[in-house]
Coordinates of C-alpha atoms in Angstrom, one line a residue:
X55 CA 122.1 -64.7 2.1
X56 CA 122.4 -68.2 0.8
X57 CA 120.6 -71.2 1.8
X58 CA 119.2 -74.4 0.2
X59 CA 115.9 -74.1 0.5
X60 CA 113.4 -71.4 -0.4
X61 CA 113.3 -67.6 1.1
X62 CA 111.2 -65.0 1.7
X63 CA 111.5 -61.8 3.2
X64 CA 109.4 -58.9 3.8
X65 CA 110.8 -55.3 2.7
X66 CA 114.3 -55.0 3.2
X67 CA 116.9 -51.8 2.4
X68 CA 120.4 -51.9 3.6
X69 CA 123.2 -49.8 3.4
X70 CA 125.5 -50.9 0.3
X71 CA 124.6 -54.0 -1.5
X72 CA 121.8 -57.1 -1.2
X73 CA 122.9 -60.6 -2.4
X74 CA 120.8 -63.4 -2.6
X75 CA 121.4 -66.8 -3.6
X76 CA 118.8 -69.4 -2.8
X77 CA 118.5 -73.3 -4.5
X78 CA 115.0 -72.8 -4.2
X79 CA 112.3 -69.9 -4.3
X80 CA 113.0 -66.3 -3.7
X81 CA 110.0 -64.6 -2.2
X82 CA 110.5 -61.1 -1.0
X83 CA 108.8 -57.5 -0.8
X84 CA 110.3 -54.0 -1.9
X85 CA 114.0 -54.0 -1.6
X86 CA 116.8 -50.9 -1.4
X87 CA 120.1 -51.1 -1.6
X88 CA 122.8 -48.4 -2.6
X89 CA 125.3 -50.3 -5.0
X90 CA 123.9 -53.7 -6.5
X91 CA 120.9 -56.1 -5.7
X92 CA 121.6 -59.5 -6.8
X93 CA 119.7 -62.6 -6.6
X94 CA 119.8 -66.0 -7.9
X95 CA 117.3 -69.0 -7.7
X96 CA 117.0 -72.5 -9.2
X97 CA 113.8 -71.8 -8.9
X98 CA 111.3 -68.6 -9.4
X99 CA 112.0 -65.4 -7.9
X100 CA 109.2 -62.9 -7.2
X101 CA 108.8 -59.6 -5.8
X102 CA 105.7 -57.7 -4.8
X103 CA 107.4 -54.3 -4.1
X104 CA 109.6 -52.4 -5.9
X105 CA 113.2 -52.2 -6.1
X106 CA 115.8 -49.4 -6.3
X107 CA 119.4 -49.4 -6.3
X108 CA 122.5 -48.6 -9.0
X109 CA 123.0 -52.3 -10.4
X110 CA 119.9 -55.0 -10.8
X111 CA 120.6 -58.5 -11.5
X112 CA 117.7 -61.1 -11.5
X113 CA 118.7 -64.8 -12.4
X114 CA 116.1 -67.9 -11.8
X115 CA 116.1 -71.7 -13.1
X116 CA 112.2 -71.1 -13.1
X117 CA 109.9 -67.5 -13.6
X118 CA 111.0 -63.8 -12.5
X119 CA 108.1 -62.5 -11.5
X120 CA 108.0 -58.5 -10.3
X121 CA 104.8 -56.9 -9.2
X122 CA 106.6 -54.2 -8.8
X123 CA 108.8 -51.0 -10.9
X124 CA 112.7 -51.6 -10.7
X125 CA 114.7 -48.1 -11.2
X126 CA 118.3 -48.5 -11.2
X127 CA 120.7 -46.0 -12.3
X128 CA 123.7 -48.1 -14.3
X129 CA 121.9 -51.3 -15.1
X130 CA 119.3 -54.0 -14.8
X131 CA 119.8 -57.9 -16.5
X132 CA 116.6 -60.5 -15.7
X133 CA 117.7 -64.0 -17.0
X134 CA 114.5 -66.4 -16.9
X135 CA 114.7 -70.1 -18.0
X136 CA 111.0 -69.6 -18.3
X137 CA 108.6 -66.7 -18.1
X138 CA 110.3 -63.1 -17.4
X139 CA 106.7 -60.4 -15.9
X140 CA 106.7 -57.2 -15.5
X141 CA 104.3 -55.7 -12.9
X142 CA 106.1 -52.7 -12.4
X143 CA 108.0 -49.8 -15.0
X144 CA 112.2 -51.0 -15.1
X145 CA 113.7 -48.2 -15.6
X146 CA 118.0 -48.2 -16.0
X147 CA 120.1 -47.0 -18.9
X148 CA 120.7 -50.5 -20.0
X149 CA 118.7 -52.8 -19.8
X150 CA 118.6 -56.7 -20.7
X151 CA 115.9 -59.8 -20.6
X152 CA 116.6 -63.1 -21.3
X153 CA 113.9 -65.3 -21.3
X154 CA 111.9 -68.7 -22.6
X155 CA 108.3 -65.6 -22.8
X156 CA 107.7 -62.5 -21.2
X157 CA 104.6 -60.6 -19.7
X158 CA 104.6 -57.0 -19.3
X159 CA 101.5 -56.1 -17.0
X160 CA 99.1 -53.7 -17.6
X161 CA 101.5 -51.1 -15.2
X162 CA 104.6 -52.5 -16.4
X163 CA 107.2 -51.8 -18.9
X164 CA 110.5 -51.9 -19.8
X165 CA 112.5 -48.8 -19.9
X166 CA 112.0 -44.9 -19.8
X167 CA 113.9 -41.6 -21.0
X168 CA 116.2 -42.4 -19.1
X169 CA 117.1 -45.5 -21.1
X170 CA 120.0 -46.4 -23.6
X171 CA 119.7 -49.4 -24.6
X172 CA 116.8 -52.3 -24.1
X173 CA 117.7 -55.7 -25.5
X174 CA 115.3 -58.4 -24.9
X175 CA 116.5 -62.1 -26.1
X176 CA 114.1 -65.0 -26.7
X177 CA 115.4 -68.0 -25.6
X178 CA 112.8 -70.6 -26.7
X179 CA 114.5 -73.5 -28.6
X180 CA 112.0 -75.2 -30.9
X181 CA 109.1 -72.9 -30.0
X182 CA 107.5 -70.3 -31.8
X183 CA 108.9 -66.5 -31.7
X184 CA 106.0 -64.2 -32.0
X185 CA 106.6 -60.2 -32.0
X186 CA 103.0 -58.6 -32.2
X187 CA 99.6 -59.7 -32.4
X188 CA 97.1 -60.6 -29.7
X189 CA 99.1 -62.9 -27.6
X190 CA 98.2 -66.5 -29.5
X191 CA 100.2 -69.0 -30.5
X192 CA 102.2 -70.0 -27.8
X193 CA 106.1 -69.9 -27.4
X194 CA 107.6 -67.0 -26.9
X195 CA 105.1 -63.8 -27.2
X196 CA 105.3 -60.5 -26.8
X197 CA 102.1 -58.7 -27.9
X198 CA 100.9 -56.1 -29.5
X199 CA 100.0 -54.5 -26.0
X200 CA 103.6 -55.1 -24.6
X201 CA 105.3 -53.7 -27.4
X202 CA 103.5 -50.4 -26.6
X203 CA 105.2 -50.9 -23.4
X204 CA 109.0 -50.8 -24.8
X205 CA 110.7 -47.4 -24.7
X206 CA 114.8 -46.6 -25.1
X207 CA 116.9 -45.2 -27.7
X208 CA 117.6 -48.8 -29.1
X209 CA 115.4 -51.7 -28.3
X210 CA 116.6 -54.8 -29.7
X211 CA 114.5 -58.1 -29.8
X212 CA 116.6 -61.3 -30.6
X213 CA 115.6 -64.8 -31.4
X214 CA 118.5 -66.3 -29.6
X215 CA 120.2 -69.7 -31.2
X216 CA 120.6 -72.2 -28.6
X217 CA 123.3 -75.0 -29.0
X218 CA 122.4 -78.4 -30.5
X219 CA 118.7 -76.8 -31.6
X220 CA 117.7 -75.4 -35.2
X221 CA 118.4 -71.7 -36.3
X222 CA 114.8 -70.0 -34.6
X223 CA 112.6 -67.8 -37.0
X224 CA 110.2 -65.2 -36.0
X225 CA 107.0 -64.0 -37.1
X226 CA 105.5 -60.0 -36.9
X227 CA 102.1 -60.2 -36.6
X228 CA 100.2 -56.3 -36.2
X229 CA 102.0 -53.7 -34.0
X230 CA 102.4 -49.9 -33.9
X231 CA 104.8 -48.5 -32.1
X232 CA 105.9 -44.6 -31.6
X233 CA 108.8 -42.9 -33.0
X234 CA 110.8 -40.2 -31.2
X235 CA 108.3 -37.0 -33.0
X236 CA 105.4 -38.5 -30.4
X237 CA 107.0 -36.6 -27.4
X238 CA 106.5 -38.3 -24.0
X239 CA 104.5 -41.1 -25.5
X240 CA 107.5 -42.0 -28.0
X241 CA 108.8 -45.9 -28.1
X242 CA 111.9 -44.7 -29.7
X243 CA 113.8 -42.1 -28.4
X244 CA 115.2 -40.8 -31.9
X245 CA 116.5 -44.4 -32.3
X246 CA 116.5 -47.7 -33.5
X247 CA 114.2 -50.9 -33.5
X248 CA 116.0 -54.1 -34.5
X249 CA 114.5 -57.6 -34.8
X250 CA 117.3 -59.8 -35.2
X251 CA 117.2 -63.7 -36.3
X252 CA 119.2 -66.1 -37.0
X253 CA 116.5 -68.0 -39.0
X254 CA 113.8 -66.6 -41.1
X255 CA 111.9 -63.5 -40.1
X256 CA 108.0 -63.8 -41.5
X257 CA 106.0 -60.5 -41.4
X258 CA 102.0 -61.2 -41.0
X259 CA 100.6 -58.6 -39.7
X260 CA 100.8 -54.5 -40.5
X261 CA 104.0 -53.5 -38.8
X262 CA 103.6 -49.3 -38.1
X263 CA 105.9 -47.0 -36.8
X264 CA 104.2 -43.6 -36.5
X265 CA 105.9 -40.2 -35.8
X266 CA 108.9 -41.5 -37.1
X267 CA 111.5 -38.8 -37.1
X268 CA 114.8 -39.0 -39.0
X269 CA 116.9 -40.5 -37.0
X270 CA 114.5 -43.5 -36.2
X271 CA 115.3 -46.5 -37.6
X272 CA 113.6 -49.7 -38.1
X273 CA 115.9 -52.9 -38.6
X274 CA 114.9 -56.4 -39.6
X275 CA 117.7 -58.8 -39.5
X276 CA 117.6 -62.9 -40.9
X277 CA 121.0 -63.4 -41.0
X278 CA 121.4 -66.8 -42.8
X279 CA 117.7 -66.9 -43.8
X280 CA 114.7 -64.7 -45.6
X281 CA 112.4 -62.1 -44.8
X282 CA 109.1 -62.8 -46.5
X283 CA 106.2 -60.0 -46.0
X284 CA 102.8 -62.1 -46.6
X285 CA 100.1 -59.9 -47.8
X286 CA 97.2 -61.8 -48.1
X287 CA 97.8 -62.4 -44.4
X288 CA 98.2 -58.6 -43.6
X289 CA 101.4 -58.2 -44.1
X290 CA 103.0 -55.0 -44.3
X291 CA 105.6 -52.6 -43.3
X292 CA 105.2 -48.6 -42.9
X293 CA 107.2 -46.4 -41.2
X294 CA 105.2 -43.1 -41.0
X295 CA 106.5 -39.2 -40.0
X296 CA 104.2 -36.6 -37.9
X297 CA 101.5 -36.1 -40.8
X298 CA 101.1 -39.4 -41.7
X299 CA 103.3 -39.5 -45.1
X300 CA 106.9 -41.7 -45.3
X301 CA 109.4 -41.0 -42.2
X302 CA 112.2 -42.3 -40.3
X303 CA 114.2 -45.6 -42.2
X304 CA 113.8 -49.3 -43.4
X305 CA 116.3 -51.5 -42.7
X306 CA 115.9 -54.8 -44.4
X307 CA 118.8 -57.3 -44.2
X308 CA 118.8 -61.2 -45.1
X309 CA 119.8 -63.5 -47.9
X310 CA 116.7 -63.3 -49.8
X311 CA 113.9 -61.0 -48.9
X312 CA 110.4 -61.8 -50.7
X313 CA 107.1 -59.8 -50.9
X314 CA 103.8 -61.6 -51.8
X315 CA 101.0 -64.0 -51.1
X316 CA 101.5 -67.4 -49.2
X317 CA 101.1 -70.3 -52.0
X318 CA 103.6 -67.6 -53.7
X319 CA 106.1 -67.7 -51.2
X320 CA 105.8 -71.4 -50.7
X321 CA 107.0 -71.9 -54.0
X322 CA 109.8 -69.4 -54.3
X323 CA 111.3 -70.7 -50.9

């Protein structure tokens, strides 16, 4: 289906593959198809039902929006020039979100067991980059809460460089996450968390990862830039096994990495 104007259609399933292309809105229900669902918007796109099918791709000029879970078995990519929600659990072996900030609902989230790889790109020139916290501070933000919410064997979250603007930075404010020894509740499946940046990376909260077995990893990545742990601001970094003493791996890569207070840091920079 393609058209000029906006759409919306109730639930739909058909037989081998779903294709939408709209200029404007895409509103539609639950949707089934066998091979591949794709659908593309200059502006938003939102679902109320659920969607199944082997290949999921999601592409607006505006929000995606899905109240609903998305489970499909090669891949799923969501490409937002604004806000990317979750309503619903998206379940695939790959998964990808690209995105100016992201919601994940309070029945949402983004991957299962059944997931390989989850990469989630913040694409928010000039804006703040916030992993962690309570949801302040505008920008891009994924929360505390949503962070709970992430589960694959890698799960990679990427301040994206966009052309013409300044290298982004990001900032960890308080998270815990669980590593692979936590059994069903695990957020890494005896795998790997990277934070990549092509800026700085400014750590402000307490960063946890409990029941951290040995093959979990987590990665913090300033390519060009520092990483600075402020710890009269709470920051801090522990990666902790099933009985609470050190576990899993630390990861720290940039071109200068500094640990201290802020008027410290200020004058080391």
């Amino acid at each position: 289906v393609t058209g000029t104007d906006n759409l919306t259609i109730g639930d739909t399933n058909v037989a081998a593959s779903l294709a939408l292309n709209l200029v404007g809105a895409i509103n539609a229900g639950s949707l089934s198809a066998t091979n591949s669902i794709v659908m593309g918007a200059g502006n938003s796109i939102t679902t109320t039902g659920s969607a199944t099918t082997a290949s999921f791709t999601a592409t607006s000029g505006a929000d995606l929006i899905f109240g609903g879970g998305i489970n499909a078995s090669q891949q799923a990519t969501f490409t937002a020039a604004a806000l990317a929600s979750f309503g619903g659990i998206v379940s695939a072996p790959l998964i990808t979100v690209t995105s100016a900030d992201i919601a994940i609902g309070s029945n949402g989230g983004l991957g299962s067991a059944n997931t390989d790889d989850l990469e989630i790109n913040a694409a928010a020139p000039e804006q703040p980059i916030i992993f962690g916290g309570d949801g302040s501070g505008g920008g891009y933000n994924l929360n505390a809460t949503e962070a709970t919410k992430l589960r694959s064997r890698t799960i990679s979250f990427n301040a994206l460089q966009v052309s013409g603007a300044p290298a982004p930075d990001i900032t960890i404010r308080n998270f815990t996450m669980q590593g692979s020894l936590a059994g069903s509740s695990a957020n890494l499946l005896a795998s790997d968390l990277f934070i990549n940046s092509p800026g700085n990376i400014r750590v402000t909260g307490a960063i946890r990862i409990e029941n951290a077995g040995g093959e979990d990893g987590l990665f913090l990545s300033a390519e060009s830039g520092r990483i600075e742990v402020v710890t009269d601001m709470g920051g801090s970094i522990a990666m902790l096994g099933a009985n609470g003493g050190l576990g899993g791996n630390l990861y720290l890569d940039a071109r200068h990495i500094a640990v201290g207070k802020a008027d410290l840091l200020v004058r080391l920079a």
